[in-house]
Coordinates of C-alpha atoms in Angstrom, one line a residue:
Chain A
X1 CA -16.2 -25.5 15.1
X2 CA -14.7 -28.6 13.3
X3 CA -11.8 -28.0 11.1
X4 CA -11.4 -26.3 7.7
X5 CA -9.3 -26.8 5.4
X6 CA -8.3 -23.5 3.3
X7 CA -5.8 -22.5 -0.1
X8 CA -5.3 -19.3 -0.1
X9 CA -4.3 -17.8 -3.7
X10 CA -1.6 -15.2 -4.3
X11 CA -2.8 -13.9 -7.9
X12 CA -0.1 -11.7 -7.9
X13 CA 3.1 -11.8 -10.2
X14 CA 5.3 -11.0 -7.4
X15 CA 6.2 -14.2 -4.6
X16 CA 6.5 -11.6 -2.2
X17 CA 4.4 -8.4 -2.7
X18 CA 1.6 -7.0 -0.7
X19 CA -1.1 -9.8 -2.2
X20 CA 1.5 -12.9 -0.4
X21 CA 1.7 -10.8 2.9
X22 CA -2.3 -10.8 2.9
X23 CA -2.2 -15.0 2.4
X24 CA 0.1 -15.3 4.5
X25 CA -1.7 -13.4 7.5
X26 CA -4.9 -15.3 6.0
X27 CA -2.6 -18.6 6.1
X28 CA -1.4 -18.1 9.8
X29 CA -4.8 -17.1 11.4
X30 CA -6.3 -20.0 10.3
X31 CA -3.9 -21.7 11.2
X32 CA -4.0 -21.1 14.9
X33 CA -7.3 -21.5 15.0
X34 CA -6.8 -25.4 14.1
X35 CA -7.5 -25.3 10.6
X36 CA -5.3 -26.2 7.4
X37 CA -3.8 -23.6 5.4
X38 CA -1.9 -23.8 2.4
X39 CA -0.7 -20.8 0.0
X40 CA 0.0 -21.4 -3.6
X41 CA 1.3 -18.9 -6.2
X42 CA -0.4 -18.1 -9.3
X43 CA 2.7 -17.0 -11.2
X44 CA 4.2 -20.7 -9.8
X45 CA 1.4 -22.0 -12.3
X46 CA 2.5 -19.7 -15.5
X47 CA 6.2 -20.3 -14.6
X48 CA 5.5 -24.2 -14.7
X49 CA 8.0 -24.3 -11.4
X50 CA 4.4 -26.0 -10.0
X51 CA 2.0 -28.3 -11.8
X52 CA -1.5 -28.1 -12.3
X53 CA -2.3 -32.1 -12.2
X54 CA -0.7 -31.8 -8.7
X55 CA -2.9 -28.5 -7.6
X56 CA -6.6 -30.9 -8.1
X57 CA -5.5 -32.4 -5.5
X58 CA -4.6 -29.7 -3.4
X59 CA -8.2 -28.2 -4.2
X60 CA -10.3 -31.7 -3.6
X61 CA -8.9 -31.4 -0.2
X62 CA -10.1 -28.2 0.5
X63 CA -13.5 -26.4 2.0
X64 CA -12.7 -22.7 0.6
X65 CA -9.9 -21.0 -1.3
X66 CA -9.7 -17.5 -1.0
X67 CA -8.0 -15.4 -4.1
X68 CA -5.9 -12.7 -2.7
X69 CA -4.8 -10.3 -5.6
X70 CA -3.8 -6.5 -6.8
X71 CA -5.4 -4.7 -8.9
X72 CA -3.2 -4.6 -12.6
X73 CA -5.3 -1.6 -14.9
X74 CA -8.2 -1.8 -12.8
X75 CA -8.8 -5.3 -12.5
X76 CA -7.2 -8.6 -12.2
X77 CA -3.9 -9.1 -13.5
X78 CA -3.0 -10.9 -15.9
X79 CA -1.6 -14.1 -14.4
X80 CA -4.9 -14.0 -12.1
X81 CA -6.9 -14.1 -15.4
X82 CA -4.8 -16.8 -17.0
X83 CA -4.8 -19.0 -13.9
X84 CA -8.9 -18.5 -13.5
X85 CA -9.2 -19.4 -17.3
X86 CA -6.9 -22.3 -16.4
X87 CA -8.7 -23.7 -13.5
X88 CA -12.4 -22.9 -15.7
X89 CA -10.6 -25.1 -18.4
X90 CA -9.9 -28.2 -16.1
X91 CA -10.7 -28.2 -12.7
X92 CA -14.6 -27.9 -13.0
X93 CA -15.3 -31.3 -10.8
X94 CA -12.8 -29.9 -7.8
X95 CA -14.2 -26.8 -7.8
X96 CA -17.9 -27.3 -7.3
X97 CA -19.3 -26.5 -4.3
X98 CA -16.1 -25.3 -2.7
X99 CA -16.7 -21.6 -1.2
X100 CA -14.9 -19.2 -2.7
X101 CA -14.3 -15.4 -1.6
X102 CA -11.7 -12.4 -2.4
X103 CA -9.6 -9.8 -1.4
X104 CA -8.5 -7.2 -4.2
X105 CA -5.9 -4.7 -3.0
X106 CA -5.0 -1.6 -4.8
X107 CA -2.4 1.2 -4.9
X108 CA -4.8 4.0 -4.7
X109 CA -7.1 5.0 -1.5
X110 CA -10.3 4.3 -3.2
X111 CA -11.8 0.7 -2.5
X112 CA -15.0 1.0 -4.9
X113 CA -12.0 1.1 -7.7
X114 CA -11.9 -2.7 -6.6
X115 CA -15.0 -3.6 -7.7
X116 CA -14.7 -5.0 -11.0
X117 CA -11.7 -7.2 -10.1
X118 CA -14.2 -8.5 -7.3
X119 CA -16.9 -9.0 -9.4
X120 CA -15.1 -10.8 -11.7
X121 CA -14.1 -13.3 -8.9
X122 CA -18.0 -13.3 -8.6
X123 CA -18.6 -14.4 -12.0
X124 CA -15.7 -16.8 -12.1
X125 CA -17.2 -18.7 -8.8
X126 CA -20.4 -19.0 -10.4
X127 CA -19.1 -20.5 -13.7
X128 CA -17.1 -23.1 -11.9
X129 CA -20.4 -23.7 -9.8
X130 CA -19.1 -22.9 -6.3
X131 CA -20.5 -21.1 -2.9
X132 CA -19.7 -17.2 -3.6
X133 CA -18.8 -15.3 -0.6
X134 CA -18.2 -11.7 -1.9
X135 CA -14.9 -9.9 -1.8
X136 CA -13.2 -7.4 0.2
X137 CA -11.3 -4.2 -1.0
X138 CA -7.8 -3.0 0.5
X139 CA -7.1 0.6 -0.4
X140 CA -3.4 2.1 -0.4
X141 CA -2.1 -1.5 -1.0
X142 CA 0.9 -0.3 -2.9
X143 CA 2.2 1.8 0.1
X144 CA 2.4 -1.5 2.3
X145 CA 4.7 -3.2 -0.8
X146 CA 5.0 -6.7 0.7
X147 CA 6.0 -5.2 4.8
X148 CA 4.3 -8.6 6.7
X149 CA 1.5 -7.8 9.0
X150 CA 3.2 -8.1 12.0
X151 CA 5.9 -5.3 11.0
X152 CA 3.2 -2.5 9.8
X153 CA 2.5 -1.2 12.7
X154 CA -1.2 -0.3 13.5
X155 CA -2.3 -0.2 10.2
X156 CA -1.3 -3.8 10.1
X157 CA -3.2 -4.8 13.6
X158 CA -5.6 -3.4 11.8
X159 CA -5.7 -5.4 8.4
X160 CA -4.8 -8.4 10.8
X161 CA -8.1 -7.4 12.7
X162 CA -10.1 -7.5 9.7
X163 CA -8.6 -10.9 8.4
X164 CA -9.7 -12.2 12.0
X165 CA -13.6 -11.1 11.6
X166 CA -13.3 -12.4 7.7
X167 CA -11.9 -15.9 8.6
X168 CA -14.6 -16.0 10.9
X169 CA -17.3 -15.2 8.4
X170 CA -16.2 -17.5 5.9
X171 CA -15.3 -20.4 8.4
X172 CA -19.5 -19.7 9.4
X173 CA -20.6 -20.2 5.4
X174 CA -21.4 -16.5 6.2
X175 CA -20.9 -13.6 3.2
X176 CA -18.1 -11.3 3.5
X177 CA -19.7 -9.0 6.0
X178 CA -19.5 -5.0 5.3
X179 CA -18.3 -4.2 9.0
X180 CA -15.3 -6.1 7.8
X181 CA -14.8 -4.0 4.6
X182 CA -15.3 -1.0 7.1
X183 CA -12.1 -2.0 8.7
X184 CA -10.1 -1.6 5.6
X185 CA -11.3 1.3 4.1
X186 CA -9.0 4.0 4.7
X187 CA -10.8 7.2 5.8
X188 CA -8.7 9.6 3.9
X189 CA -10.7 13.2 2.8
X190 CA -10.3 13.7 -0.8
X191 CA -8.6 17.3 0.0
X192 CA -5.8 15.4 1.1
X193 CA -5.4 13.9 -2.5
X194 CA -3.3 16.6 -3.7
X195 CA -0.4 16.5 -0.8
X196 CA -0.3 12.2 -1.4
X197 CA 0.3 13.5 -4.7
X198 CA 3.2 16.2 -4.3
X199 CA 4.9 14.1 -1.3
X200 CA 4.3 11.3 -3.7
X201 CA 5.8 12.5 -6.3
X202 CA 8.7 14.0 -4.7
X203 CA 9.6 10.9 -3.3
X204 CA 9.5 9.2 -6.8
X205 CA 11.7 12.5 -8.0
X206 CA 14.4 11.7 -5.5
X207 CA 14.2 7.9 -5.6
X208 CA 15.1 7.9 -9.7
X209 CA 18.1 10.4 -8.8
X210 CA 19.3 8.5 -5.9
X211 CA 19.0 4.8 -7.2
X212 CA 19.1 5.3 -10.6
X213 CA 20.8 8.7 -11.6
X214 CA 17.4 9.0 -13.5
X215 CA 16.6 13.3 -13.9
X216 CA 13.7 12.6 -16.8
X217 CA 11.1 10.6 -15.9
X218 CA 8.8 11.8 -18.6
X219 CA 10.9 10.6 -21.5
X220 CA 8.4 10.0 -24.8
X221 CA 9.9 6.8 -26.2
X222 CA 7.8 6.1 -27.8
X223 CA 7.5 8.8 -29.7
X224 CA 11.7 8.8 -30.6
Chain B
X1 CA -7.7 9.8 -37.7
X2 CA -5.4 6.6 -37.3
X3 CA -6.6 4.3 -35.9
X4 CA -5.3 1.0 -34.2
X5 CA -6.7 -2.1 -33.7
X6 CA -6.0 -4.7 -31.1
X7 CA -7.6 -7.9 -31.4
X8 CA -7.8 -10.8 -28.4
X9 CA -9.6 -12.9 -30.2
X10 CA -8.1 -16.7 -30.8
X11 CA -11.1 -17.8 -33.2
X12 CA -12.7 -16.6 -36.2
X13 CA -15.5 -14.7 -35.1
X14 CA -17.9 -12.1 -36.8
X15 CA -16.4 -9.4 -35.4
X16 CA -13.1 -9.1 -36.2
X17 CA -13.9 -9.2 -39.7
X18 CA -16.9 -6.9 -39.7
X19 CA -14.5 -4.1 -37.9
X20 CA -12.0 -4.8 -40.7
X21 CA -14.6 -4.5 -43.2
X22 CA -15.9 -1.3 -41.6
X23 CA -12.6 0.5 -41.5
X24 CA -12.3 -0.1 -45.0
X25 CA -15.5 1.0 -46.4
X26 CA -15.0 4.1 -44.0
X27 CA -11.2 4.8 -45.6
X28 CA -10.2 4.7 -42.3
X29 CA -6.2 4.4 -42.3
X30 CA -5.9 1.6 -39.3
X31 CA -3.2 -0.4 -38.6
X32 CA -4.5 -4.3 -37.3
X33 CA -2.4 -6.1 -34.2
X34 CA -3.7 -9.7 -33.7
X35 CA -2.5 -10.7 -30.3
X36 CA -2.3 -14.0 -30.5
X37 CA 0.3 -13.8 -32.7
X38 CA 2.8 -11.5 -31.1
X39 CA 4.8 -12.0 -27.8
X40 CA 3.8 -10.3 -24.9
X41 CA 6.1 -10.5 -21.7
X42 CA 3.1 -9.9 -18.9
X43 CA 3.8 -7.2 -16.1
X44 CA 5.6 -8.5 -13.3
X45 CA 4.8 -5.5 -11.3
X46 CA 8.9 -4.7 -10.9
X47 CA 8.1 -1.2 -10.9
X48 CA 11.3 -0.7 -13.5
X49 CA 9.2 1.7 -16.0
X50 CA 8.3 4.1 -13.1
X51 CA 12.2 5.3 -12.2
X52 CA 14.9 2.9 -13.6
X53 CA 14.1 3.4 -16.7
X54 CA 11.2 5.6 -17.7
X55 CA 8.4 4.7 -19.6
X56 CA 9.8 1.2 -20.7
X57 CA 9.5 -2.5 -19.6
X58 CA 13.0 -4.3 -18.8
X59 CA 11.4 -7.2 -20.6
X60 CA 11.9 -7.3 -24.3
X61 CA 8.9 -8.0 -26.4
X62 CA 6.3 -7.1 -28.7
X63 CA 5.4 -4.2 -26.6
X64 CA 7.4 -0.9 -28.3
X65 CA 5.5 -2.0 -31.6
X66 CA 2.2 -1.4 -30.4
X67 CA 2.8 1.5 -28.3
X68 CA 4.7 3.2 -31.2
X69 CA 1.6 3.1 -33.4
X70 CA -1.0 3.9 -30.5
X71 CA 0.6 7.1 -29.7
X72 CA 0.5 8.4 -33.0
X73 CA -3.1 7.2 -33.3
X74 CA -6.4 9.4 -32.7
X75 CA -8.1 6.3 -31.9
X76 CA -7.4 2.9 -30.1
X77 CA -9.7 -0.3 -30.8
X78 CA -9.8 -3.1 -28.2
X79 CA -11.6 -6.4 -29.6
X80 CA -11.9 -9.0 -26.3
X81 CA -14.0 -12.4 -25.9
X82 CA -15.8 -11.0 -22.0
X83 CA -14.4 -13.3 -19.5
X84 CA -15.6 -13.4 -15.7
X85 CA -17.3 -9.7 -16.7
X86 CA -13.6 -8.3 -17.6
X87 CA -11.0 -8.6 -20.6
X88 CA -9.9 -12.2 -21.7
X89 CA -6.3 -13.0 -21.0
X90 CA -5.0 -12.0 -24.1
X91 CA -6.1 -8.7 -24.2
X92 CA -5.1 -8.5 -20.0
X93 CA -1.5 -9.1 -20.9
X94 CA -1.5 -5.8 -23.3
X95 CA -3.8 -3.8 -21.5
X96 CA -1.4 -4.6 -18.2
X97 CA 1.4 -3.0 -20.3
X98 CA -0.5 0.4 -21.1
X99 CA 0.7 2.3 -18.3
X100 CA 4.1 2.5 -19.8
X101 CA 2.4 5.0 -21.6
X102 CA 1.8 7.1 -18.3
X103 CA 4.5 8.9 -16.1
X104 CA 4.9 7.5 -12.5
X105 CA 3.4 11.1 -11.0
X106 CA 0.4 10.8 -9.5
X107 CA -2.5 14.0 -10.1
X108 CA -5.6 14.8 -8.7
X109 CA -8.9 15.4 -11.4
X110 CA -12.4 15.2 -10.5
X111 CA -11.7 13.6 -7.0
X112 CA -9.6 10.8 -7.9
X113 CA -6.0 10.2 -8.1
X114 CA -4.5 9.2 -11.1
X115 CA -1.2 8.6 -13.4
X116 CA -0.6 11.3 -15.8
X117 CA -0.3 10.6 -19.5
X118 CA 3.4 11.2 -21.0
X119 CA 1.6 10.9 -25.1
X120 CA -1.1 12.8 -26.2
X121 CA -4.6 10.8 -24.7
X122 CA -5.7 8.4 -27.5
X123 CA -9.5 7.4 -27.3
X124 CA -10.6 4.4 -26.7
X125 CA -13.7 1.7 -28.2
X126 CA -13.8 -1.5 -26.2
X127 CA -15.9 -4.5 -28.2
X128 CA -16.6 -7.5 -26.3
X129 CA -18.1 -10.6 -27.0
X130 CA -20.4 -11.7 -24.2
X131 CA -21.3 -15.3 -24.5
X132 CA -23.2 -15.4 -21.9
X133 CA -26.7 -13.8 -21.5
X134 CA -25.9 -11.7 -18.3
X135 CA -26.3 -7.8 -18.2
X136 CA -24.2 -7.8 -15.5
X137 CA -21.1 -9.0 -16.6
X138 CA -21.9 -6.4 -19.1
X139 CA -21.8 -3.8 -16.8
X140 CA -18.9 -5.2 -15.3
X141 CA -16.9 -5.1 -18.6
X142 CA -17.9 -1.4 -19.3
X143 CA -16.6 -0.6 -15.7
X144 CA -13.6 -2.0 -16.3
X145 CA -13.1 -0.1 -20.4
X146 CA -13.9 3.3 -18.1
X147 CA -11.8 3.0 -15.6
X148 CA -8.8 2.2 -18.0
X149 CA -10.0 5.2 -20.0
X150 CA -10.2 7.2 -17.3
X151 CA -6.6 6.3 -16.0
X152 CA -5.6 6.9 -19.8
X153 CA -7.2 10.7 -19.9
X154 CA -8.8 9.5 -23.1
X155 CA -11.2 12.5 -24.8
X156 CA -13.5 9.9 -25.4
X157 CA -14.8 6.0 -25.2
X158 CA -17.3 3.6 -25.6
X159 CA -17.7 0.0 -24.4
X160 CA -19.7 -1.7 -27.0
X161 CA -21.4 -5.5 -25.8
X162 CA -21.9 -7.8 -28.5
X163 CA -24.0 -10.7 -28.6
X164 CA -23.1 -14.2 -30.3
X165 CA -26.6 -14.2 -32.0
X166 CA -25.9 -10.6 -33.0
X167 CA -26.3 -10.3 -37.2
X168 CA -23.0 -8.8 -38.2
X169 CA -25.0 -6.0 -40.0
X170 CA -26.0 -5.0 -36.6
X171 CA -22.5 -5.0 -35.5
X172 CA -21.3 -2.7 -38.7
X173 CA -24.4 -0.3 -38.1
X174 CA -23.0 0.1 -34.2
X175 CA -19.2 0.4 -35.2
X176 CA -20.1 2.9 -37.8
X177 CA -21.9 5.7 -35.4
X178 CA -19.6 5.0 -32.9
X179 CA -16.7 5.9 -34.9
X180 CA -18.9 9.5 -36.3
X181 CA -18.6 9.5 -32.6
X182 CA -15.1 9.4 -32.1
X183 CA -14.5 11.8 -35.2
X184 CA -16.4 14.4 -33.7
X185 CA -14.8 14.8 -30.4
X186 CA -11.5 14.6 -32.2

């Protein structure tokens, strides 16, 4: 296979959360397969530490870009938003015909809750005229909180796994495949919902008194 | 019922002013944020209002002021141009923010997990602006106004579509019953 040339996009507002450990697994797989791999930052972008006349070029050079993001209120986030509306604004030209696929991950265990946010990837690829390749849902990505790959033990072989088989369908012009998706669902039966929740919660309880001294976390504020 | 408004909206468009107009002729007591105009830090995913300190972002901004008036409100009006089948940026940055009016602890209803409210659940009408014909970024929008109303435990919502070529009677007509909507369940 001759080689591709890949930006991978953390639309996250965290550097270093769960959504850059994702690009970066994405960066280094494709990577040792030959290919070029470069991450950017979305919140670089708002920030203005980056530039946005220098990103054309970074995007005329490549084949794909794959937007790697959480899910904010049950879609994108906000600086994912911003930057799309950014690149619709201005980068129409680079964009065309480039493939374009994404991974949405979010903190609870159901990966249908990523749907809209991948959809809306979906409709953004097909304003800016470019190859969609569907998207991919990550359950539980809250729990990993930016751990790399490498360090989550077999749940991470096993996103890493996925990433492999994903690359591969991309790299092919293939569509995000659902035996892929299959890999990341977690299989957790909903009767379990309710201890996630107490352990959850207890965890939270003892964190606030620990770090923070914090007894009342259901303070109305608002409402003072 | 009090009601408040939030509007995305950078342009003049028919249907800011036709919800105006609507409130009024229904005496509706509303209170009318444009968001353009006010500063809204967006969430930097910190994680500060879950423990450190409780229900509030560390970054100072426009926030309080809205939140302040939604939780004493019965109803809560989202006005959005529909971007890539979701909320335009504008309205992303406040709706980002809304879980500072849930507590950290997760419950379980109807099979799902979700946040639970710290307020009294407001309900919600969604109005978008679809400027392009396609049903499915539609859909996509309503998905998105349910699943925040969901996470919200709002009594009730609606997502409403609207249409450029859409006569602004239409759009009153649509408001109105959907509010009679709203007032019953309240």
């Amino acid at each position: 296979m001759s080689k591709r040339s890949i930006v991978l996009i953390n639309g996250s507002p965290r550097r270093n959360g769960t959504s850059y450990s994702f690009a970066r697994t994405l960066e280094i797989l494709a990577e040792e397969d030959e290919n070029t791999a470069t991450v950017i930052h979305a919140i670089d972008y708002f920030d203005r530490k980056a530039s946005l006349y220098h990103l054309k070029s970074i995007i005329s050079q490549s084949d794909f870009i794959g937007l790697v993001m959480p899910m904010y209120a049950d879609t994108l986030p906000y600086i994912t938003i911003w930057f799309l509306e950014q690149l619709s604004l201005g980068f129409k030209n680079e964009l065309r015909d480039k493939s374009l696929f994404s991974i949405v991950q979010c903190g609870f265990p159901e990966v249908a809750l990523c749907q809209p946010a991948i959809k809306s990837a979906g409709f953004f690829a097909e304003d800016m005229g470019m190859n969609w390749l569907g998207g991919l849902g990550v359950g539980f990505g809250a729990f990993i909180n930016g751990t790399l790959l490498e360090n989550y033990g077999s749940r991470g072989r096993k996103i890493t796994s996925a990433f492999k088989h994903l690359l591969q369908d991309v790299f092919s012009g293939n569509k995000v495949s659902t035996t892929v998706q299959n890999l990341l669902t977690p299989r957790v039966p909903k009767f379990l919902y309710r201890p996630i929740a107490f352990f959850y919660n207890e965890k939270i309880k003892r964190e606030a008194i620990k770090k923070y001294g914090i007894r009342n976390l259901d303070r109305h504020v608002y409402l003072e | 019922m009090e009601v408040v408004v939030v509007d995305a909206f950078e342009d003049e468009n028919p249907i800011s002013s036709t919800v105006k107009k609507m409130l009024e002729e229904n005496n509706t007591s509303y209170t009318y944020f444009m968001l353009k105009n006010m500063v809204i830090h967006p969430c930097r995913g910190c994680g500060s209002c879950s423990t450190k300190i409780p229900g509030q972002c560390i970054f100072k901004d426009d926030m309080p002021v809205l939140l302040r008036n939604i939780v004493k409100s019965g109803l809560l009006i989202m006005l959005t141009p529909i971007r890539f089948g979701g909320y335009a940026s504008q309205l992303k940055k406040f709706s980002d923010k809304c879980p500072l009016l849930c507590s950290p602890f997760l419950e379980v209803k109807s099979g799902h997990l979700y946040h639970t409210s710290r307020y009294r659940p407001t309900s919600i009408i969604g109005i978008g602006l679809n400027e392009k014909n396609d049903r499915k970024r539609e859909e996509n929008y309503k998905a998105v106004l349910s699943g925040n109303a969901f996470n919200m435990q709002s009594p009730y919502h609606k997502a409403i579509v609207l249409y450029p070529w859409d006569d602004t009677y239409e759009i009153g007509y649509v408001l109105r019953n959907t509010l009679k909507e709203v007032e019953k369940n309240e």
